[in-house]
Coordinates of C-alpha atoms in Angstrom, one line a residue:
Chain A
M1 CA 68.9 179.7 114.2
E2 CA 65.6 181.6 114.7
K3 CA 63.8 178.3 115.4
M4 CA 66.4 177.4 118.0
M5 CA 66.0 180.8 119.7
N6 CA 62.2 180.5 119.7
I7 CA 62.5 177.1 121.3
L8 CA 64.9 178.4 124.0
R9 CA 62.5 181.3 124.8
G10 CA 59.4 179.1 125.0
V11 CA 56.6 178.8 122.4
V12 CA 52.9 178.7 123.0
R13 CA 50.4 177.7 120.3
L14 CA 47.1 179.5 120.7
E15 CA 43.7 179.1 119.2
I16 CA 41.9 182.4 118.8
S17 CA 38.1 182.3 118.3
G18 CA 35.7 185.2 117.9
T19 CA 33.7 187.2 115.4
R20 CA 36.8 189.0 114.1
P21 CA 40.0 187.2 115.0
A22 CA 41.9 189.5 112.7
S23 CA 41.2 192.3 115.1
L24 CA 43.3 190.5 117.8
L25 CA 46.1 190.1 115.2
N26 CA 46.0 193.8 114.5
A27 CA 46.1 194.6 118.2
C28 CA 49.1 192.3 118.7
A29 CA 50.9 193.9 115.8
A30 CA 50.2 197.4 117.2
Q31 CA 51.5 196.4 120.6
G32 CA 54.7 194.9 119.2
I33 CA 53.8 191.3 120.2
E34 CA 55.6 188.9 117.9
F35 CA 53.5 186.1 116.4
W36 CA 54.0 183.7 113.6
G37 CA 52.7 180.6 111.9
V38 CA 49.1 182.0 111.6
E39 CA 46.7 179.3 110.3
P40 CA 43.1 180.4 109.7
D41 CA 40.6 177.7 110.4
G42 CA 37.3 178.9 109.0
E43 CA 36.0 182.4 109.3
Y44 CA 36.0 182.6 113.1
C45 CA 39.0 180.7 114.2
V46 CA 42.7 181.3 113.8
R47 CA 45.7 179.4 115.3
M48 CA 49.1 181.0 115.8
K49 CA 52.3 180.8 117.8
I50 CA 53.7 183.3 120.3
H51 CA 56.5 183.5 122.8
K52 CA 55.7 182.3 126.3
R53 CA 56.4 185.6 127.9
D54 CA 53.7 187.3 125.7
E55 CA 50.9 185.0 126.8
P56 CA 49.5 187.3 129.5
A57 CA 49.5 190.3 127.1
V58 CA 47.7 188.3 124.4
A59 CA 45.1 187.2 127.0
R60 CA 44.4 190.9 127.9
L61 CA 44.1 191.9 124.2
S62 CA 41.9 189.0 123.4
A63 CA 39.5 190.1 126.2
R64 CA 39.5 193.6 124.8
T65 CA 38.8 192.6 121.2
G66 CA 36.0 190.2 122.1
C67 CA 38.0 187.0 121.2
T68 CA 38.9 184.0 123.3
A69 CA 42.5 182.7 123.3
K70 CA 43.0 179.1 124.2
S71 CA 46.4 177.5 124.7
L72 CA 46.8 174.4 122.6
S73 CA 50.4 173.5 123.5
N74 CA 53.5 174.7 125.4
S75 CA 57.1 173.9 124.6
G76 CA 60.6 175.2 124.9
G77 CA 63.1 176.2 127.5
P78 CA 61.0 177.9 130.2
I79 CA 58.5 175.0 130.1
F80 CA 61.2 172.4 130.5
V81 CA 62.8 174.4 133.3
N82 CA 59.5 174.5 135.1
K83 CA 59.0 170.8 134.8
I84 CA 62.4 169.9 136.2
K85 CA 62.4 172.6 138.8
R86 CA 61.1 170.3 141.5
R87 CA 63.1 167.3 140.4
Y88 CA 66.1 167.9 142.6
A89 CA 67.6 164.4 142.1
L90 CA 67.6 164.9 138.4
L91 CA 69.2 168.4 138.7
I92 CA 71.8 167.2 141.1
G93 CA 72.5 164.2 138.8
L94 CA 72.9 166.5 135.8
V95 CA 75.3 168.7 137.7
V96 CA 77.3 165.7 139.0
C97 CA 77.5 164.3 135.5
L98 CA 78.8 167.5 134.1
C99 CA 81.4 167.8 136.9
L100 CA 82.5 164.2 136.3
L101 CA 82.8 164.9 132.6
M102 CA 84.9 168.0 133.2
C103 CA 87.1 166.2 135.7
S104 CA 87.5 163.1 133.5
S105 CA 88.9 165.3 130.7
F106 CA 92.0 165.9 132.9
F107 CA 92.9 162.2 132.8
I108 CA 94.2 160.2 129.9
W109 CA 91.9 157.5 128.6
D110 CA 93.5 156.9 125.2
I111 CA 97.1 156.9 124.0
V112 CA 97.9 157.2 120.3
V113 CA 101.5 156.7 119.0
V114 CA 102.4 158.4 115.8
G115 CA 105.7 158.3 113.7
N116 CA 107.0 154.8 114.7
E117 CA 108.0 152.5 111.9
S118 CA 110.6 150.0 113.2
V119 CA 110.1 150.5 117.0
G120 CA 107.0 148.7 118.1
K121 CA 104.0 150.4 119.7
G122 CA 104.0 148.0 122.6
E123 CA 107.6 148.8 123.4
I124 CA 106.9 152.5 123.4
L125 CA 103.8 152.1 125.5
N126 CA 105.6 150.0 128.1
A127 CA 108.4 152.5 128.4
L128 CA 105.8 155.4 128.7
E129 CA 104.2 153.5 131.6
E130 CA 107.5 153.6 133.4
C131 CA 107.6 157.4 132.8
G132 CA 104.1 157.9 134.2
V133 CA 102.2 158.2 131.0
E134 CA 99.5 155.5 131.0
I135 CA 95.7 155.1 131.0
G136 CA 94.3 157.0 133.9
S137 CA 97.3 159.4 134.4
F138 CA 96.7 163.1 135.2
W139 CA 98.1 164.9 132.1
P140 CA 98.6 168.4 133.6
S141 CA 101.4 166.9 135.6
F142 CA 103.3 165.7 132.5
N143 CA 106.8 167.2 132.1
N144 CA 107.7 166.8 128.4
V145 CA 111.4 167.4 129.0
E146 CA 111.6 164.7 131.7
I147 CA 109.6 162.3 129.7
R148 CA 111.8 162.8 126.6
T149 CA 115.0 162.3 128.6
D150 CA 113.7 159.1 130.3
M151 CA 112.2 157.6 127.1
L152 CA 115.4 158.2 125.0
L153 CA 117.3 156.2 127.7
L154 CA 114.7 153.4 127.8
V155 CA 114.1 152.9 124.1
D156 CA 117.2 152.7 121.9
G157 CA 115.6 153.3 118.6
L158 CA 114.2 156.7 119.3
R159 CA 115.9 160.1 118.8
W160 CA 113.0 162.4 119.8
I161 CA 109.6 162.1 121.5
T162 CA 106.9 164.4 122.7
V163 CA 103.5 163.8 124.4
N164 CA 100.6 166.1 123.7
A165 CA 97.3 165.9 125.5
S166 CA 94.2 166.6 123.5
G167 CA 91.2 166.3 125.8
S168 CA 91.5 162.8 127.2
R169 CA 93.7 161.5 124.5
A170 CA 97.5 161.5 124.7
I171 CA 99.2 161.8 121.3
V172 CA 102.7 160.5 121.4
I173 CA 104.8 161.7 118.5
V174 CA 108.1 159.9 118.0
R175 CA 111.1 160.2 115.6
E176 CA 113.3 157.2 115.2
R177 CA 117.0 157.0 115.1
V178 CA 118.7 157.0 111.7
E179 CA 121.5 154.5 111.5
K180 CA 124.8 156.4 111.0
P181 CA 126.7 155.5 107.8
E182 CA 129.8 153.4 108.0
I183 CA 132.8 155.7 108.2
V184 CA 136.0 154.4 106.6
D185 CA 139.1 155.3 108.5
E186 CA 141.5 156.2 105.8
D187 CA 144.5 156.0 108.1
A188 CA 143.9 152.4 109.0
L189 CA 146.2 149.8 107.5
T190 CA 144.1 147.5 105.4
N191 CA 144.2 144.9 102.7
V192 CA 141.6 144.3 100.1
I193 CA 140.2 140.8 99.8
A194 CA 137.5 139.1 97.7
T195 CA 134.1 139.0 99.4
K196 CA 132.8 136.5 96.8
P197 CA 134.2 134.1 94.3
G198 CA 134.4 135.3 90.7
I199 CA 136.5 136.1 87.6
I200 CA 138.1 139.5 87.7
T201 CA 136.9 141.8 84.9
D202 CA 138.1 145.2 86.0
I203 CA 140.6 146.5 88.5
T204 CA 140.8 150.1 89.8
V205 CA 143.4 150.5 92.7
H206 CA 143.2 153.6 94.8
G207 CA 145.9 152.6 97.3
G208 CA 148.1 149.5 97.8
A209 CA 149.5 147.0 95.4
A210 CA 147.3 144.7 93.3
T211 CA 148.1 141.0 93.6
I212 CA 145.7 139.9 90.8
K213 CA 145.1 140.8 87.2
E214 CA 142.1 140.8 84.9
G215 CA 140.9 137.3 84.1
D216 CA 142.1 135.7 87.3
T217 CA 139.7 133.5 89.2
V218 CA 139.5 134.3 92.9
M219 CA 137.8 132.6 95.9
T220 CA 136.2 134.3 98.9
G221 CA 139.0 135.6 101.2
D222 CA 141.7 135.8 98.5
M223 CA 144.0 138.8 98.6
L224 CA 143.2 141.2 95.8
V225 CA 145.2 144.4 96.8
S226 CA 147.9 144.3 99.4
G227 CA 148.5 147.1 101.9
I228 CA 152.3 146.4 102.0
V229 CA 153.9 148.4 99.3
T230 CA 157.6 148.1 98.2
G231 CA 159.2 150.5 95.8
R232 CA 162.6 151.1 94.3
T233 CA 162.9 154.6 95.7
F234 CA 161.3 154.1 99.1
K235 CA 161.3 151.5 101.9
T236 CA 158.7 148.9 102.3
R237 CA 155.7 150.4 104.0
A238 CA 152.2 149.5 105.1
V239 CA 149.4 151.7 103.6
H240 CA 145.6 151.9 103.6
A241 CA 144.8 149.7 100.6
S242 CA 141.6 150.4 98.7
A243 CA 140.3 149.4 95.3
K244 CA 137.2 148.8 93.2
I245 CA 137.5 145.3 91.7
N246 CA 134.7 144.2 89.4
A247 CA 134.2 140.5 88.8
R248 CA 131.8 138.0 87.2
T249 CA 130.0 136.2 89.9
W250 CA 127.4 133.4 89.8
Y251 CA 124.4 132.9 92.0
E252 CA 122.1 129.9 92.5
L253 CA 119.0 130.6 94.5
T254 CA 116.2 128.2 95.2
V255 CA 112.8 128.7 96.7
A256 CA 109.9 126.3 97.3
A257 CA 106.2 126.6 98.0
P258 CA 103.4 124.1 98.4
L259 CA 101.1 123.5 95.5
T260 CA 98.0 123.5 97.7
E261 CA 96.7 125.9 100.3
S262 CA 94.0 125.9 102.9
E263 CA 91.1 128.1 102.0
K264 CA 88.5 129.3 104.5
S265 CA 84.8 129.1 103.8
Y266 CA 82.4 130.5 106.3
T267 CA 79.7 128.2 107.4
G268 CA 77.3 131.1 108.3
E269 CA 77.3 130.3 112.0
E270 CA 78.0 133.3 114.1
K271 CA 78.1 134.0 117.8
T272 CA 78.2 137.4 119.4
S273 CA 79.4 138.3 122.9
W274 CA 79.5 141.7 124.7
A275 CA 81.7 143.1 127.3
L276 CA 81.9 146.4 129.1
I277 CA 85.4 147.9 129.5
I278 CA 85.9 150.4 132.3
G279 CA 89.4 151.7 132.3
E280 CA 91.5 148.6 132.4
N281 CA 88.8 146.4 133.9
R282 CA 86.5 144.2 131.9
I283 CA 83.0 142.9 132.6
N284 CA 81.9 140.1 130.3
F285 CA 78.3 139.7 129.6
S286 CA 78.7 136.2 128.2
L287 CA 80.3 133.0 129.6
N288 CA 83.6 132.0 128.2
S289 CA 83.7 135.1 126.0
G290 CA 87.4 135.5 126.5
I291 CA 88.3 132.1 125.2
L292 CA 89.2 132.0 121.6
Q293 CA 87.1 129.5 119.7
L294 CA 88.9 127.1 117.4
G295 CA 87.9 127.3 113.8
C296 CA 86.5 130.8 114.2
D297 CA 87.5 134.2 113.2
K298 CA 87.1 136.8 115.9
I299 CA 86.1 140.3 114.9
I300 CA 86.1 142.9 117.6
R301 CA 84.3 146.2 117.4
E302 CA 84.5 148.9 120.1
Y303 CA 81.8 151.5 120.7
K304 CA 83.4 154.4 122.5
L305 CA 81.8 157.5 123.9
E306 CA 84.0 160.3 122.6
L307 CA 83.9 163.6 120.9
D308 CA 87.0 164.1 118.7
G309 CA 89.3 166.7 120.2
L310 CA 87.1 167.3 123.2
F311 CA 86.8 164.2 125.4
I312 CA 86.9 160.5 125.5
L313 CA 85.3 158.5 128.3
P314 CA 87.1 155.5 129.9
V315 CA 84.0 153.4 129.3
W316 CA 83.2 151.5 126.2
L317 CA 81.3 148.5 124.9
E318 CA 83.1 145.7 123.1
K319 CA 81.3 143.4 120.7
A320 CA 83.1 140.2 119.7
T321 CA 81.7 138.3 116.7
Y322 CA 82.8 134.7 116.2
M323 CA 82.4 133.5 112.6
Q324 CA 82.9 129.8 112.2
Y325 CA 84.7 128.6 109.1
D326 CA 85.7 125.3 107.5
T327 CA 89.1 124.9 105.8
T328 CA 89.5 123.0 102.5
E329 CA 92.6 122.2 100.6
V330 CA 92.6 124.0 97.3
E331 CA 95.1 123.4 94.5
L332 CA 96.9 126.5 93.3
D333 CA 97.6 127.4 89.7
A334 CA 101.2 126.2 89.2
D335 CA 102.0 128.9 86.6
I336 CA 100.9 131.8 88.8
L337 CA 102.7 130.3 91.7
A338 CA 105.9 129.9 89.6
E339 CA 105.7 133.6 88.5
A340 CA 105.4 134.7 92.1
L341 CA 108.3 132.6 93.2
K342 CA 110.4 133.9 90.3
Q343 CA 109.6 137.4 91.4
E344 CA 110.7 136.6 94.9
L345 CA 114.0 135.1 93.7
S346 CA 114.6 138.1 91.5
E347 CA 114.2 140.5 94.4
R348 CA 116.4 138.3 96.6
L349 CA 119.1 138.4 93.9
M350 CA 118.9 142.2 93.7
S351 CA 119.2 142.6 97.4
E352 CA 122.3 140.4 97.5
L353 CA 123.9 142.2 94.6
G354 CA 123.6 145.6 96.1
D355 CA 123.4 149.0 94.3
D356 CA 126.5 148.6 92.0
G357 CA 125.9 145.0 90.8
Q358 CA 124.3 144.2 87.4
V359 CA 122.6 141.0 86.2
V360 CA 124.1 139.7 83.0
S361 CA 121.8 136.6 82.5
T362 CA 119.3 134.6 84.4
T363 CA 117.9 131.1 84.0
Y364 CA 114.9 129.7 85.9
T365 CA 114.3 126.0 86.3
L366 CA 111.1 124.5 87.8
S367 CA 110.5 121.1 89.4
K368 CA 107.7 119.5 91.4
S369 CA 108.2 117.0 94.2
G370 CA 106.1 115.9 97.1
G371 CA 103.4 118.4 96.6
M372 CA 105.9 121.3 96.5
L373 CA 107.0 123.5 93.6
Y374 CA 110.7 124.3 93.5
V375 CA 112.0 127.2 91.5
T376 CA 115.8 127.7 91.0
L377 CA 117.4 130.8 89.7
R378 CA 120.9 130.7 88.2
A379 CA 122.3 134.1 87.4
E380 CA 125.5 135.5 86.1
C381 CA 126.3 139.0 87.4
T382 CA 129.1 141.6 87.6
E383 CA 129.7 143.4 90.8
D384 CA 132.3 144.9 93.0
I385 CA 133.8 142.1 95.2
A386 CA 136.4 144.2 96.9
G387 CA 136.2 144.2 100.7
M388 CA 138.6 145.9 103.1
V389 CA 140.1 144.1 106.2
A390 CA 142.4 145.6 108.7
M391 CA 146.0 144.3 108.8
T392 CA 147.0 142.5 111.9
Q393 CA 150.2 143.5 113.8
E394 CA 151.9 140.2 112.9
E395 CA 151.2 140.8 109.2
I396 CA 152.6 144.3 109.4
H397 CA 155.8 143.3 111.3
S398 CA 156.5 140.2 109.2
A399 CA 155.9 142.2 106.0
L400 CA 158.0 145.2 107.1
G401 CA 160.7 142.9 108.5
A402 CA 161.0 140.9 105.3
G403 CA 161.2 144.1 103.4
E404 CA 164.2 145.4 105.4
D405 CA 166.0 142.1 105.0
A406 CA 165.5 142.3 101.2
E407 CA 167.0 145.8 101.1
N408 CA 170.0 144.8 103.1
Chain B
M1 CA 35.0 212.5 86.6
R2 CA 38.0 214.1 88.2
K3 CA 40.3 211.6 89.8
K4 CA 40.8 212.2 93.6
R5 CA 44.4 212.6 94.4
T6 CA 46.0 211.9 97.8
V7 CA 48.2 214.4 99.6
A8 CA 51.1 212.0 99.2
S9 CA 50.7 211.7 95.4
I10 CA 50.5 215.5 95.1
I11 CA 53.7 215.9 97.1
S12 CA 55.5 213.2 95.2
A13 CA 54.5 214.7 91.9
H14 CA 55.4 218.3 92.8
F15 CA 58.8 217.5 94.4
D16 CA 59.6 214.5 92.3
I17 CA 59.9 212.2 95.3
P18 CA 59.2 208.5 95.0
E19 CA 55.7 208.0 96.3
E20 CA 56.5 204.8 98.2
T21 CA 58.9 206.6 100.5
L22 CA 56.2 208.8 101.9
P23 CA 54.3 207.6 105.0
G24 CA 50.8 206.4 104.6
V25 CA 51.3 204.9 101.2
P26 CA 50.9 201.1 101.2
R27 CA 53.6 199.1 99.3
L28 CA 53.2 195.6 98.0
T29 CA 56.1 193.4 97.0
V30 CA 55.3 190.1 95.4
T31 CA 58.1 187.5 94.9
G32 CA 57.1 184.8 92.5
L33 CA 53.8 183.1 93.3
H34 CA 54.4 182.2 96.9
R35 CA 55.5 185.3 98.9
S36 CA 54.0 188.7 99.3
L37 CA 55.1 191.5 101.6
V38 CA 52.8 194.4 102.4
E39 CA 54.3 197.5 104.0
N40 CA 52.6 200.6 105.5
H41 CA 49.4 198.7 106.3
R42 CA 46.6 199.6 108.7
G43 CA 45.6 196.1 109.7
I44 CA 43.9 193.0 108.5
T45 CA 40.2 193.1 107.8
E46 CA 39.7 189.5 106.7
L47 CA 41.7 186.4 107.1
S48 CA 41.1 182.9 105.6
R49 CA 43.0 180.2 103.8
E50 CA 41.7 181.5 100.4
R51 CA 41.6 185.2 101.0
I52 CA 43.3 187.9 103.0
E53 CA 42.1 191.5 103.0
I54 CA 44.4 194.2 104.2
N55 CA 43.5 197.8 104.9
G56 CA 46.1 200.1 103.3
G57 CA 44.4 203.4 104.2
K58 CA 43.0 204.8 100.9
V59 CA 43.7 201.6 99.2
H60 CA 42.2 198.2 100.1
L61 CA 44.1 195.1 99.1
R62 CA 42.6 191.7 98.5
I63 CA 45.0 188.7 98.1
T64 CA 43.5 185.5 97.0
G65 CA 45.1 182.1 96.5
D66 CA 45.4 178.6 98.2
E67 CA 46.8 177.6 101.6
L68 CA 47.5 181.3 102.4
E69 CA 49.4 181.8 105.7
L70 CA 50.3 184.9 107.7
S71 CA 53.9 184.1 108.2
A72 CA 54.7 187.2 110.2
M73 CA 53.2 190.5 111.0
N74 CA 54.1 193.7 112.9
N75 CA 52.9 197.3 113.0
D76 CA 54.5 198.1 109.6
A77 CA 54.6 195.0 107.5
I78 CA 52.7 191.8 106.8
L79 CA 54.4 188.7 105.2
I80 CA 52.0 186.4 103.4
T81 CA 53.1 183.0 102.1
G82 CA 51.2 180.3 100.1
T83 CA 50.0 180.0 96.5
I84 CA 48.9 183.5 95.4
T85 CA 46.6 183.5 92.4
S86 CA 45.5 187.2 92.3
V87 CA 45.9 190.6 94.0
E88 CA 43.1 193.1 93.8
F89 CA 43.0 196.8 94.7
E90 CA 39.9 198.8 95.8

């Protein structure tokens, strides 16, 4: 800190020569003149540093003590200011640059979206553009309430959004909509049918009349619990049927993958191209730099002028590196591939079973054909196969009508 | 031979006051081998890379060493840095 202060105030390095240079040092100390970095050079010469403003006083004291003070170097703030005092164009340029920098901080040059998982960033940015939030927009004019209202109407998957400006960067924070759970209408007249084929192992009826028993084989769509209930003490009526019906079910899932794959190997040949991006405009410094080269990987690196949290300038350099590669067919290890495919099948089975299902037994079979590896999973599971369907009006009328005839 | 006593030493002995707090008494603080602070001095008499002599009034200090440098100096104190090998009093 002290060094920085000294530089700002200006520093002069002096060479003091005389019969007794120490007498000048004593005189400076007595007068309160600050000096430092004293380096004796022989018996009659001393070098030291003083502040620029003390140079005239030291000159007077040196004359009084019979020494000569010679300035070796000047540096620091006042010397710099003197040098550029007459350079009007430089001064004006500096001022203009500072003004432009300050003005540019009122415009958005970078937009960052945070919090999105299923809604794409591109969709959000396109919608923001329609609401007036885009590169080059004037952020003090943003109205968060209006932006939120418009964005929630434009993008379905969002439930909340806010735009915060930090320097020249707009940080868009979103919260996505949570799907509402399925609400079962317990007053609706329903039947319970089988959603999958299987052998019934367990029946728990909450409402309605079961039409099957344990050990029965059912196919998809078969009625399991009817919503039409007939009793000895009451008339035939239609109710909301609901039940939990566990059954043994069987799955056969197959997946295939090629036994060879293409592997990249870089040849070592590289090509670099540069471009200058100003806002949304691009200036290429190489010919055909925008065309994607076949058989090459393109790696883009951006060099931006920014100070995190303070400002970001709308000008940056883009370096595109094209790395050529050759592809070769490589044979994969069949065992490792088979394990990966088995894992995939297992995950698929679990997703089809749902939370309540359990796997009783599994069998994997492998076969190779035409350069492909086929893995088949056969699994026996137990799960709830009950599914509710609403009764149609015809079903209700025919069932209730038949019930009345039987009573009569 | 009777030792000559300064006024400061007489006062400090009589009133039980630490002598270094009295004006006109030079005070030397050496920190390690590389830093030495001399307070209540009356100026430098000799200055070189190997030897610095300081007038302390009744006492004359001679600091010898290598690459000695006068880091800072004002009316009251002198800070000397470098490799200090010996300090002598006269």
